[in-house]
Short mmCIF file of C-alpha atoms in Angstrom, two decimals:
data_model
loop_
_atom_site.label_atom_id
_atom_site.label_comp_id
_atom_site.label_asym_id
_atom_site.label_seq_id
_atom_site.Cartn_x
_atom_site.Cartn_y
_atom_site.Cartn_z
CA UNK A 1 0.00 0.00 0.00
CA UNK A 2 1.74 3.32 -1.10
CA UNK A 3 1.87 6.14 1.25
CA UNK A 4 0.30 9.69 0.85
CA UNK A 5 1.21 12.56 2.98
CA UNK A 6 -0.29 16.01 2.31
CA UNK A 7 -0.73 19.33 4.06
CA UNK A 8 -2.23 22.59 3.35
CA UNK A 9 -1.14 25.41 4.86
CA UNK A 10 -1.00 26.45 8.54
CA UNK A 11 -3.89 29.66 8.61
CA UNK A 12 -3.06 32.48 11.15
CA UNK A 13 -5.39 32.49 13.16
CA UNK A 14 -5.71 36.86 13.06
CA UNK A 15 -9.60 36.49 11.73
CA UNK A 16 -12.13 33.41 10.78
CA UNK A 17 -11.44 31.53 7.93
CA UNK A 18 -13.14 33.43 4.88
CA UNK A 19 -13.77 31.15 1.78
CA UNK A 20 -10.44 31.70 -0.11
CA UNK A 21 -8.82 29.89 2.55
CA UNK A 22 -11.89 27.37 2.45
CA UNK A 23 -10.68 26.48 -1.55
CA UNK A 24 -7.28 25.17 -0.24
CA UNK A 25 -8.53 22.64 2.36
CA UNK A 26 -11.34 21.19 0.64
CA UNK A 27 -8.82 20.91 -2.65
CA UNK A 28 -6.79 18.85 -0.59
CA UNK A 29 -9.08 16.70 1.03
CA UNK A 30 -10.57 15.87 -2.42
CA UNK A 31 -6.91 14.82 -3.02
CA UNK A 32 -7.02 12.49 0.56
CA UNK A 33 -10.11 11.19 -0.61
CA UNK A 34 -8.76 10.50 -3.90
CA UNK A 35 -5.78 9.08 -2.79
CA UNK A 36 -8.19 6.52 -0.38
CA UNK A 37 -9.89 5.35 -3.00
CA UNK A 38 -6.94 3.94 -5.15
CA UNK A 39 -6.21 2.42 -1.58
CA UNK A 40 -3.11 4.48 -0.34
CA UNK A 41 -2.53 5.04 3.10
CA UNK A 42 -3.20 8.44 3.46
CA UNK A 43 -2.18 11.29 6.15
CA UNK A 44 -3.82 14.49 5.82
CA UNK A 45 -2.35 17.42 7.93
CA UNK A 46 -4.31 20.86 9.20
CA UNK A 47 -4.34 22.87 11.67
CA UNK A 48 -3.32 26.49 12.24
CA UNK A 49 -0.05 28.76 13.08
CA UNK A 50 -0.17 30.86 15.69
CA UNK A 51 2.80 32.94 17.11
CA UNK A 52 4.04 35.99 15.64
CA UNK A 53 3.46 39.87 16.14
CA UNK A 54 0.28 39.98 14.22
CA UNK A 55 -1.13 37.60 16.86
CA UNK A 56 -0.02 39.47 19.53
CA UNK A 57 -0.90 42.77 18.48
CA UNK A 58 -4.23 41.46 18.09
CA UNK A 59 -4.67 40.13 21.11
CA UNK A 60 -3.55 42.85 22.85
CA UNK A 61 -6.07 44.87 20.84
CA UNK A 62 -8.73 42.71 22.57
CA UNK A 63 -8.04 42.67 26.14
CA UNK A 64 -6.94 38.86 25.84
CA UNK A 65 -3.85 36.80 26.20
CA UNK A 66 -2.04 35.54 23.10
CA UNK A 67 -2.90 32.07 24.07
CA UNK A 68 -5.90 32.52 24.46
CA UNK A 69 -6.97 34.46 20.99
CA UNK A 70 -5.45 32.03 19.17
CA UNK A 71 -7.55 29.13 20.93
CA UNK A 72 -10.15 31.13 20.23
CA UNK A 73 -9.81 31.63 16.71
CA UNK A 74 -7.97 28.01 15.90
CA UNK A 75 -11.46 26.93 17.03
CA UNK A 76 -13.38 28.47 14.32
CA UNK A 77 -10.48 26.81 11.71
CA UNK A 78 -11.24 23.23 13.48
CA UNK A 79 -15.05 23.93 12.76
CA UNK A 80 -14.80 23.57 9.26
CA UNK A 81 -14.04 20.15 9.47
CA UNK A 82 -17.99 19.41 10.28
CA UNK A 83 -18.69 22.14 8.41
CA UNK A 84 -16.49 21.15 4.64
CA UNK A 85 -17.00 17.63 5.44
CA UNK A 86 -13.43 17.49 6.02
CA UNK A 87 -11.21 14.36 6.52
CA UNK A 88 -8.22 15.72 7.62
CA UNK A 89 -6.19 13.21 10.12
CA UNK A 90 -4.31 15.95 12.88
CA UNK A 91 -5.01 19.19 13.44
CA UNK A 92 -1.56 20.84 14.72
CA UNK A 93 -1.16 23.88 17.07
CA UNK A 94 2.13 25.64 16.65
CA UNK A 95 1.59 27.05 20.17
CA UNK A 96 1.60 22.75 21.15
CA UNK A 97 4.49 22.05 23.09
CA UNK A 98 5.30 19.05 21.18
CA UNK A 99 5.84 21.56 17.75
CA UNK A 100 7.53 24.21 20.23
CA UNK A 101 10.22 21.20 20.72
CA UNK A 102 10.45 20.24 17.42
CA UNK A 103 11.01 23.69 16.04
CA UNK A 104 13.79 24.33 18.77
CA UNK A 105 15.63 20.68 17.27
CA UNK A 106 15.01 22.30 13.95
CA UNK A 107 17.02 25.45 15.06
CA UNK A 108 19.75 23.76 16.49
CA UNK A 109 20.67 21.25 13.40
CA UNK A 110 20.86 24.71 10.87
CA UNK A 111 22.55 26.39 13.53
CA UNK A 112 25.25 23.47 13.53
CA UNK A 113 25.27 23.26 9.55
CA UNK A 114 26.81 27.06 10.48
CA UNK A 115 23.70 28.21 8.76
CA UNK A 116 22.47 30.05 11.43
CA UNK A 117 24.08 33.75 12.63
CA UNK A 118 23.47 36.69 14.57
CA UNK A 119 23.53 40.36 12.85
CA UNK A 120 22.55 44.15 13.71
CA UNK A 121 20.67 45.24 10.23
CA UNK A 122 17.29 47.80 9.45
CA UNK A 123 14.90 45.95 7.75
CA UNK A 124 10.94 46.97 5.83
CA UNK A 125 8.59 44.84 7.30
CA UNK A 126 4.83 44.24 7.26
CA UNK A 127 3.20 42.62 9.61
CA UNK A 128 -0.04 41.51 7.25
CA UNK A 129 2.05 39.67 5.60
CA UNK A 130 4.46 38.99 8.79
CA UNK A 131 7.32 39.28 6.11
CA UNK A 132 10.38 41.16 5.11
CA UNK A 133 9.29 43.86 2.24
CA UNK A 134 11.78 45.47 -0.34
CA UNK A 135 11.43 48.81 -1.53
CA UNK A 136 10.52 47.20 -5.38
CA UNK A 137 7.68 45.04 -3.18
CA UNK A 138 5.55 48.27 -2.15
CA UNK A 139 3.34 50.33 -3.99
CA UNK A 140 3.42 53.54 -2.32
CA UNK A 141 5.75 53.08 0.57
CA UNK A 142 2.72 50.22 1.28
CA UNK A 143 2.19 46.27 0.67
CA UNK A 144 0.13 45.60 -1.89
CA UNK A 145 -1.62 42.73 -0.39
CA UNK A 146 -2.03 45.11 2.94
CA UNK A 147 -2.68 48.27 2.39
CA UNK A 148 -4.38 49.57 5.34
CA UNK A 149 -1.33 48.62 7.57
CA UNK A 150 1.93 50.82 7.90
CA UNK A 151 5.04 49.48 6.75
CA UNK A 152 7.19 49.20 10.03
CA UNK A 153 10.90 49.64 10.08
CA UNK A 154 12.62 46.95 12.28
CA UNK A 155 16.16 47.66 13.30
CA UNK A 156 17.69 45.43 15.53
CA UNK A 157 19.80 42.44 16.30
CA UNK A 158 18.78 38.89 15.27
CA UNK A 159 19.45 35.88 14.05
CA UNK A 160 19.57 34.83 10.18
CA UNK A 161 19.32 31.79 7.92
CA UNK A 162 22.23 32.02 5.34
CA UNK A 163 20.11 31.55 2.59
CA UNK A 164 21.82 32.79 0.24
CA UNK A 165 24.13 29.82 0.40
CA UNK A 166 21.27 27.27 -1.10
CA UNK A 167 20.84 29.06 -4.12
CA UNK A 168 22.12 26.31 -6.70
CA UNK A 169 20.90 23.36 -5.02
CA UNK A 170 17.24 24.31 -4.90
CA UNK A 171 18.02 25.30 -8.61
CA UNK A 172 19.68 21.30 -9.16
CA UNK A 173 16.20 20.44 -6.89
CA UNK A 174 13.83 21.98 -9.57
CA UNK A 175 15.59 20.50 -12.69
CA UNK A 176 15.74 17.04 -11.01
CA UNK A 177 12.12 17.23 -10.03
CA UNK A 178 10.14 19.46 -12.75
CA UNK A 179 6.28 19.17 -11.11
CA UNK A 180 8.00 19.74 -8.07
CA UNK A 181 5.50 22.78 -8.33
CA UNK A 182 2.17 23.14 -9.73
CA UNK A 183 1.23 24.72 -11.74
CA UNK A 184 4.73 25.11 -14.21
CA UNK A 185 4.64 28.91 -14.14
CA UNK A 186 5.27 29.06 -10.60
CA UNK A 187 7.77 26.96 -10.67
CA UNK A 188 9.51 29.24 -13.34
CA UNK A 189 8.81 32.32 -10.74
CA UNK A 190 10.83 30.90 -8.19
CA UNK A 191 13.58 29.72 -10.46
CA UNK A 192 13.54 33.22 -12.37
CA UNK A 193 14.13 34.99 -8.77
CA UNK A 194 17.22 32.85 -8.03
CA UNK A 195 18.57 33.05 -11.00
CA UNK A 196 18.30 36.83 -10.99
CA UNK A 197 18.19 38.23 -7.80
CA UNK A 198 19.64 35.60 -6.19
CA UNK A 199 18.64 35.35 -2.53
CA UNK A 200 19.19 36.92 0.43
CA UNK A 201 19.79 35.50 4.42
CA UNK A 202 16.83 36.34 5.94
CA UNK A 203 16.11 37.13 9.28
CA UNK A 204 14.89 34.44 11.53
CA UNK A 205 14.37 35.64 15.11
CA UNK A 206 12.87 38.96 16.93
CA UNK A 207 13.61 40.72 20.12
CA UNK A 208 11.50 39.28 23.38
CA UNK A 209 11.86 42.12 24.80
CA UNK A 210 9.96 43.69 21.61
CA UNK A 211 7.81 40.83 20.82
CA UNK A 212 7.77 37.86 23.04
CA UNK A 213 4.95 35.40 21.49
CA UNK A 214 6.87 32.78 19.60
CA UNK A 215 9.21 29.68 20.63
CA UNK A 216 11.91 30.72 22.43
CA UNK A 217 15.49 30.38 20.67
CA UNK A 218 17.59 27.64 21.81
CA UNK A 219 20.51 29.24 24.29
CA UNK A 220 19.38 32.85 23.95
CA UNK A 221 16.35 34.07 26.30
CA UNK A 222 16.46 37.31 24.52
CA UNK A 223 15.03 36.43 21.10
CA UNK A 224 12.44 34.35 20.09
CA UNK A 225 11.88 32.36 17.12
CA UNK A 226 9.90 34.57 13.46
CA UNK A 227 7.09 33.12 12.94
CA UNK A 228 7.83 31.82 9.52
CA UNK A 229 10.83 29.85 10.99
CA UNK A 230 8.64 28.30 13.34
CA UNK A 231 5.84 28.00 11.30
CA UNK A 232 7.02 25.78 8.16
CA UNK A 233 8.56 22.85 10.54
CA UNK A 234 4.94 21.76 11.51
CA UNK A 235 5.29 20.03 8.26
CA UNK A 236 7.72 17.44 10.18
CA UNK A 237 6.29 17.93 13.61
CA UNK A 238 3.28 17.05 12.73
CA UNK A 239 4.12 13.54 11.76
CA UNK A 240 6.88 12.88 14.62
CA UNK A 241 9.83 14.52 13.59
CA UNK A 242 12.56 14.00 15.80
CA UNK A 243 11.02 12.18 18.50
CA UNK A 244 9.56 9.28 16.73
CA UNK A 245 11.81 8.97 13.60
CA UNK A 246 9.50 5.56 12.55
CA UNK A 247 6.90 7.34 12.07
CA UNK A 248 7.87 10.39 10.26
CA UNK A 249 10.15 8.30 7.56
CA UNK A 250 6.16 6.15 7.05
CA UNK A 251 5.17 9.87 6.11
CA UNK A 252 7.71 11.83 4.57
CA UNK A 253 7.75 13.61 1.81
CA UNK A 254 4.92 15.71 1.45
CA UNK A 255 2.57 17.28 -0.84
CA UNK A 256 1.84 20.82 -0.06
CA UNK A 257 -0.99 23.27 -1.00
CA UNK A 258 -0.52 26.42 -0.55
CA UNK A 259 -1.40 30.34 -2.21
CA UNK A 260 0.35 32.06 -4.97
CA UNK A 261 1.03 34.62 -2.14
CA UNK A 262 3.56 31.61 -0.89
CA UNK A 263 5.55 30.44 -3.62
CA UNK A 264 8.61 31.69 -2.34
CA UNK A 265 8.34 30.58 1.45
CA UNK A 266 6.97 27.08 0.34
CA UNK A 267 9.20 25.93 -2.73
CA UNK A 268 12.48 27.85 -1.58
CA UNK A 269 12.70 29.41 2.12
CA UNK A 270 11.11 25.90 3.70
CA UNK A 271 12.88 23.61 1.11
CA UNK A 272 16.75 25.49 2.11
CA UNK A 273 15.73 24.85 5.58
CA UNK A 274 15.38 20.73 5.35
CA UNK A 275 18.50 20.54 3.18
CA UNK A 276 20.31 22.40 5.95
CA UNK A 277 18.28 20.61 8.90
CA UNK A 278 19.55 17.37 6.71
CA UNK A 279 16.03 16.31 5.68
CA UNK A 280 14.94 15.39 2.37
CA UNK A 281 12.79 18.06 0.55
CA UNK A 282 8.83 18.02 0.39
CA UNK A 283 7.59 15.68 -2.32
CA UNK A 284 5.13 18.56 -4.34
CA UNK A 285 3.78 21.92 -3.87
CA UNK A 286 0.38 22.52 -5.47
CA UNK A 287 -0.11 26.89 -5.80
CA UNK A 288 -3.78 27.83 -6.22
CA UNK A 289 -4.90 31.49 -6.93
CA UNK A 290 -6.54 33.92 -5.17
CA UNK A 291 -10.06 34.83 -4.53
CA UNK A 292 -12.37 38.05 -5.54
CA UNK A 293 -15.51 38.48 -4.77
CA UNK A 294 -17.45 40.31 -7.18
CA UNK A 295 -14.12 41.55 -8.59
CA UNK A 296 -12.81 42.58 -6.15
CA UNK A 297 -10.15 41.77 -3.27
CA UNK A 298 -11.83 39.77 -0.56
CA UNK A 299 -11.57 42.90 2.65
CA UNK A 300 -13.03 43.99 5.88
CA UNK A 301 -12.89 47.04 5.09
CA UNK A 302 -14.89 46.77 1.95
CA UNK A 303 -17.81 44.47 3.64
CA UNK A 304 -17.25 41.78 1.20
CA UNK A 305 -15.80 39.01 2.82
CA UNK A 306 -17.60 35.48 2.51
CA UNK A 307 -17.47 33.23 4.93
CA UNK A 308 -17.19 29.11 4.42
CA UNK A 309 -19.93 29.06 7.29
CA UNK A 310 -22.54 31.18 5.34
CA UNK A 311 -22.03 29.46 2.76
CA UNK A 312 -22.71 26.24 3.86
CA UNK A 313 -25.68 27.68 5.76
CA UNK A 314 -27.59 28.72 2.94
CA UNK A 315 -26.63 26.26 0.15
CA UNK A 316 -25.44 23.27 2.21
CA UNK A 317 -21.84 21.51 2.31
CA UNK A 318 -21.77 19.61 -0.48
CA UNK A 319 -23.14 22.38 -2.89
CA UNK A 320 -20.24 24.53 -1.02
CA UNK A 321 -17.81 21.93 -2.24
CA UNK A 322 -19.26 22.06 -5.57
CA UNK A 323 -18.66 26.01 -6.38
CA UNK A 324 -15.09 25.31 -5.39
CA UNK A 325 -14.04 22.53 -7.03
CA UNK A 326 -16.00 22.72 -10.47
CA UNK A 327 -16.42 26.75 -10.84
CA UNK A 328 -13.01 27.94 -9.14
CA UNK A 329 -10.07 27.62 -11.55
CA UNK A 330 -7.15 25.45 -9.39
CA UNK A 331 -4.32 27.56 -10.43
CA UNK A 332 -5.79 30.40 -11.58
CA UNK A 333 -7.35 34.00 -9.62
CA UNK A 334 -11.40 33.76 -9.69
CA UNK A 335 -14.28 35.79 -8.95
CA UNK A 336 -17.13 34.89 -6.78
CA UNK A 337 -20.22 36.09 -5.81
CA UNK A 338 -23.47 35.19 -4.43
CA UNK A 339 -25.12 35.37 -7.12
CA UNK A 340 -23.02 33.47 -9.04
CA UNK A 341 -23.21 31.21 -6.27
CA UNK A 342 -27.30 31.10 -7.01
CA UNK A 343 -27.08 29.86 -10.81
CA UNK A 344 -23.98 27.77 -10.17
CA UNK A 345 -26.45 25.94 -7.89
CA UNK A 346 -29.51 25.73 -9.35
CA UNK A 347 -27.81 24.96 -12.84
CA UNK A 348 -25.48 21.89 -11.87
CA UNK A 349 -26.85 21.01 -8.68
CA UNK A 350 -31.34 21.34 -8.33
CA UNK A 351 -31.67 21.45 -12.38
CA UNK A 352 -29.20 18.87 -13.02
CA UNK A 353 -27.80 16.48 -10.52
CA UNK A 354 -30.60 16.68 -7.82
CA UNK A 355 -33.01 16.15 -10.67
CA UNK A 356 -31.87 13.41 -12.70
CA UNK A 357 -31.48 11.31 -9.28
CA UNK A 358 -34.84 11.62 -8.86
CA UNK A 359 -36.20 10.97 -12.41
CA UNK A 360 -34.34 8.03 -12.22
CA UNK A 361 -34.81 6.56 -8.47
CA UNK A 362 -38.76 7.45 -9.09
CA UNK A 363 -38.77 4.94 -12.12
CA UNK A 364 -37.41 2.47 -9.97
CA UNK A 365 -38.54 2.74 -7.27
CA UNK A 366 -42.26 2.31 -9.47
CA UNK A 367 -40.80 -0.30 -11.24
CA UNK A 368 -38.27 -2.85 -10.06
CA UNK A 369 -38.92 -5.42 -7.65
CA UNK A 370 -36.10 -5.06 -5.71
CA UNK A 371 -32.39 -2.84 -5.37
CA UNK A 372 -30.26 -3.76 -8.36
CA UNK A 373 -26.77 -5.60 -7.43
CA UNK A 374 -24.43 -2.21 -7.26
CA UNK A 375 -21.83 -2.64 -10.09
CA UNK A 376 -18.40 -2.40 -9.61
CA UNK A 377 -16.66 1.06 -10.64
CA UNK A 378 -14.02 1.48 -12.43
CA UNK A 379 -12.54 4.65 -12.38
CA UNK A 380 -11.96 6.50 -15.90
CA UNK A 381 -8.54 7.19 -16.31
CA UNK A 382 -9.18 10.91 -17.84
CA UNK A 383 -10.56 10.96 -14.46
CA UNK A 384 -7.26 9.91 -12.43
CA UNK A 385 -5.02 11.55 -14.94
CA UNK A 386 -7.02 15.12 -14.10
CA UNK A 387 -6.86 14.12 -10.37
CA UNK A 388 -3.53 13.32 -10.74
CA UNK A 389 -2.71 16.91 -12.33
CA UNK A 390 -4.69 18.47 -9.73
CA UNK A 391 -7.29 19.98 -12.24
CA UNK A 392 -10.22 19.93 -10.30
CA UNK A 393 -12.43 21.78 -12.51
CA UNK A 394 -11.84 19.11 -15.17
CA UNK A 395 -12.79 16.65 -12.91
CA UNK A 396 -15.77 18.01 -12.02
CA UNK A 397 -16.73 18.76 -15.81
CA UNK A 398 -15.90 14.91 -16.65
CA UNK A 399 -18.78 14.04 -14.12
CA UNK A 400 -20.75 16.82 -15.10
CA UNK A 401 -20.60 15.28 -18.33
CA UNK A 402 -21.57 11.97 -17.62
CA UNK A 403 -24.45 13.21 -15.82
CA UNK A 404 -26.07 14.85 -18.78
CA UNK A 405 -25.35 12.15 -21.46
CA UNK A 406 -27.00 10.17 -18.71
CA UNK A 407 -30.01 12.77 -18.49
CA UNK A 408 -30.06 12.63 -22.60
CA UNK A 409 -30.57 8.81 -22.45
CA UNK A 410 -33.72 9.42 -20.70
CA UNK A 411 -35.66 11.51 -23.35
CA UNK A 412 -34.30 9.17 -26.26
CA UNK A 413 -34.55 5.87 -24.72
CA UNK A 414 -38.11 7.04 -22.50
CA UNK A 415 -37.91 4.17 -20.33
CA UNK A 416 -40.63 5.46 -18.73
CA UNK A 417 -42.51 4.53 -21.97
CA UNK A 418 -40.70 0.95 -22.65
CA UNK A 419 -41.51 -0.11 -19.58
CA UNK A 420 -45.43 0.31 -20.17
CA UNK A 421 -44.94 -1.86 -23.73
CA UNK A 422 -42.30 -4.58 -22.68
CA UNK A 423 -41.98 -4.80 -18.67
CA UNK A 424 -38.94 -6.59 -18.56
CA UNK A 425 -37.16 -5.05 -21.39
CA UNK A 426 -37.98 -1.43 -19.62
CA UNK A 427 -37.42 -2.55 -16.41
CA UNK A 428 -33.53 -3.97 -17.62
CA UNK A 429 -33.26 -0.52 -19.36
CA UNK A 430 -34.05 1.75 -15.76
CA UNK A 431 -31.97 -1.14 -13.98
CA UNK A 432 -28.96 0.12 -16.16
CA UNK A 433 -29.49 3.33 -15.91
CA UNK A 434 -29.79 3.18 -11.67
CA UNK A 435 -26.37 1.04 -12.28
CA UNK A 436 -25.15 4.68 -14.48
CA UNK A 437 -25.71 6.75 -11.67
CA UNK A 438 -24.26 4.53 -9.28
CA UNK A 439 -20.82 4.95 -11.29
CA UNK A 440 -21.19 8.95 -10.92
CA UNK A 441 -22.35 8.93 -7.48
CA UNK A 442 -18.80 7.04 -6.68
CA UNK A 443 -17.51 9.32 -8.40
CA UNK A 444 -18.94 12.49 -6.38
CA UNK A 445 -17.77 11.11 -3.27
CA UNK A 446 -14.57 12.98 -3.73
CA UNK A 447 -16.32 16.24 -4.08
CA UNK A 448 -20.09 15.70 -2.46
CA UNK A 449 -19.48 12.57 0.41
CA UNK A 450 -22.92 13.18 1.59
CA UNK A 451 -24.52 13.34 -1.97
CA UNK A 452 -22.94 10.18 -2.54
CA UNK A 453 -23.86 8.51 0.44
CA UNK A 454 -27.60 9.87 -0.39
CA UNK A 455 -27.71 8.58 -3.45
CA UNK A 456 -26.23 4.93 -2.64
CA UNK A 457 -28.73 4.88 0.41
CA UNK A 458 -31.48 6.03 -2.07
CA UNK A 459 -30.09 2.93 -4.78
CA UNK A 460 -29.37 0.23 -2.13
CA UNK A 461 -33.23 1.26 -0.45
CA UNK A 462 -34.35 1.28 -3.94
CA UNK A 463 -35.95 4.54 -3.03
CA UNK A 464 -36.58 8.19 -4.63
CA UNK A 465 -34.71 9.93 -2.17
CA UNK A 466 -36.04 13.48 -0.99
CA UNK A 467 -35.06 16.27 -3.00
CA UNK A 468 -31.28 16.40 -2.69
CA UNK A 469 -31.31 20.07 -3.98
CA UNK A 470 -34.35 22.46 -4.55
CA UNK A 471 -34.35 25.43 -6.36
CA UNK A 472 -33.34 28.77 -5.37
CA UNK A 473 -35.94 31.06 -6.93
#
């Protein structure tokens, strides 16, 4: 039985998720469930990251302890997993004091690959992004991805990763490996920034006395660890790493999802840090786009943000899962919108799926004497190979597909009609066709579980189940 580890990534916990973040996750369980089905053992990693100076500025905004924001707002990430129908294995805590010990192991084994050293420099810095900004990053002395907060100036003593020193073997990496990211043109963003720019040591530790929430840095009670640093080794603590070395060489490598917005941190900064920690590097890194909604950016400030939970509330989870996976590009920026979310729905869910289950499951339920014998499914390889490529749109499309040739077969074959003529030879035609939408409803349980569960209750019952999805006038 192969082995399947994948991850998305870690979601600060500064606000509730919003339904950009809610693509990610339920991409990669699709991906888990996927995986399940062609009968790998599969390990599925969430959970949330929560140290840094945006946490604790936060918190401090709110009357409320560090610790106890971020269980507050890890709680809401946790939710989803009722909510998304999520089958996710771990969720991980970076404030746990089992990743606290990892990422202090981590520290040490760069810091005795002489990777690790301590410098007085003046740094850009925004703490949206909770990253080091260049003057050729900012659009009007601001970051473009946050620009309602004010650039801060850091200028202090800490630690940095040298690396600038891993330059050429994350370059050897991406020729040996050329998926290593998805989709190709990130890939060729990362290598085009090495190859021109080169990169820079970055800093990997802050001031206590300026900032204290994060894991402390091994031997020195003055600085604590920067968030990223800390962050990226849940990857490894998550499955073990170094306490239980069994386990984590079951697991490792990994496949990653992550935002465009983390290219860099995911496929180089994270990647320079195994080589020098001595690990091997992840196994993929899957880079979705970003979300819009109604055109434009998803913001407090501009009232527009969705939430996964509002979502689900007024079109269900499965019908959730459905606007992401067939209507959101994988790779690609895309605009959403409640209306959009209304014809999306009644189009491809209460006009298409929901009703062709219960044309069908009506006929037989009139007309066969008992539940047919469920067919075995074999899986279309178009199918796998869009899985495979992490095209979930295409996916959805190839079932999509299915489900209206099936719906075609209907008004030309008008079993409902046969089977008034010839009984058996209509009731053999509607047995075939309940045997049809078996196939796609094993199909759907990758996107829609429950629908699929529905509709193989509704087949095994030999029922019309209720309506699965009604109309949204």
């Amino acid at each position: 039985m192969a082995k399947f580890y994948l991850t998305t990534t870690l979601p600060y916990v500064n606000a509730e998720p919003h339904i950009g973040f809610a693509l990610e996750i339920v991409q990669a369980d699709a991906i888990a469930r996927y995986r399940r089905l062609m009968k790998d053992d599969v390990f599925f990693n969430f959970g949330t990251d929560e140290h840094g100076q945006k946490i604790w500025q936060m918190a401090e905004k709110a009357g409320e302890s560090p610790q106890a924001y971020a269980d507050r707002y890890a709680a809401t990430f946790d939710a989803l997993k009722e909510s998304l129908n999520l089958s996710y294995d771990t969720f991980i805590r970076t404030t746990s004091p089992a990743h606290k010990a990892a990422a202090q192991e981590f520290w040490k084994r760069c810091a005795a690959a002489g990777d690790i050293y301590k410098k007085a420099y003046q740094i850009k810095y925004c703490v949206g992004c909770e990253l080091e900004k260049t003057d050729s990053e900012l659009v009007d002395g601001k970051c473009p991805l946050h620009p309602n907060i004010e650039i801060q100036i850091i200028d202090e003593e800490n630690y940095f990763f040298r690396f600038s020193k891993y330059g050429d073997a994350l370059l050897k990496l991406y020729a040996d490996n050329p998926d290593f990211v998805v989709p190709a043109f990130r890939l060729n963003e990362i290598k085009e920034l090495i190859a021109s720019k080169g990169l820079l040591d970055f800093s990997i530790s802050r001031l206590a006395s300026k900032m204290p929430w994060g894991v402390a840095v091994p031997d020195d009670p003055t600085q604590v660890m920067y968030v990223w640093f800390d962050a990226l080794v849940n990857y490894v603590s998550t499955i073990g790493w170094p306490t239980d070395m069994p386990q984590f060489e079951k697991w490792w490598p990994v496949v990653q999802f992550a935002g465009k917005d983390q290219v860099r941190q995911q496929s180089a900064m994270w990647q320079a840090m195994l080589m020098s920690a001595g690990l091997p590097p992840s196994r993929q890194i899957m880079i979705h786009g970003f979300m819009t909604v109604d055109g434009q950016k998803i913001s407090k400030s501009l009232g527009n943000v969705i939430a996964p939970k509002d979502v689900v509330a007024k079109y269900g989870t499965d019908a959730t899962r459905y606007f992401l996976l067939r209507h959101v590009n994988p790779f690609e920026d895309a605009d959403v919108s409640w209306s959009k979310f209304d014809e999306w729905y009644n189009a491809g869910l209460a006009n298409g799926l929901g009703n062709l289950v219960a044309r069908i499951m009506k006929l037989a339920e009139d007309n066969l004497d008992a539940p047919i014998a469920t067919p075995a499914v074999n899986v279309p390889q178009e199918f796998k190979d869009a899985m495979n490529a992490y095209e979930f749109n295409k996916v959805m499309d190839i079932v999509w597909e299915k489900i209206q040739k099936l719906d075609q077969r209907i008004q030309t074959e008008e079993p409902f009609k046969v089977v008034k003529i010839d009984k058996e030879r209509g009731k053999a035609l509607i047995a075939e066709m309940v045997g049809d939408l078996y196939h796609i409803s094993r199909l759907l349980h990758l996107s829609m579980p429950d629908t699929h569960e529905k509709i193989k209750d509704a087949i095994l019952a030999n029922k019309k189940p209720d309506n699965l999805f009604k109309r949204i006038d």
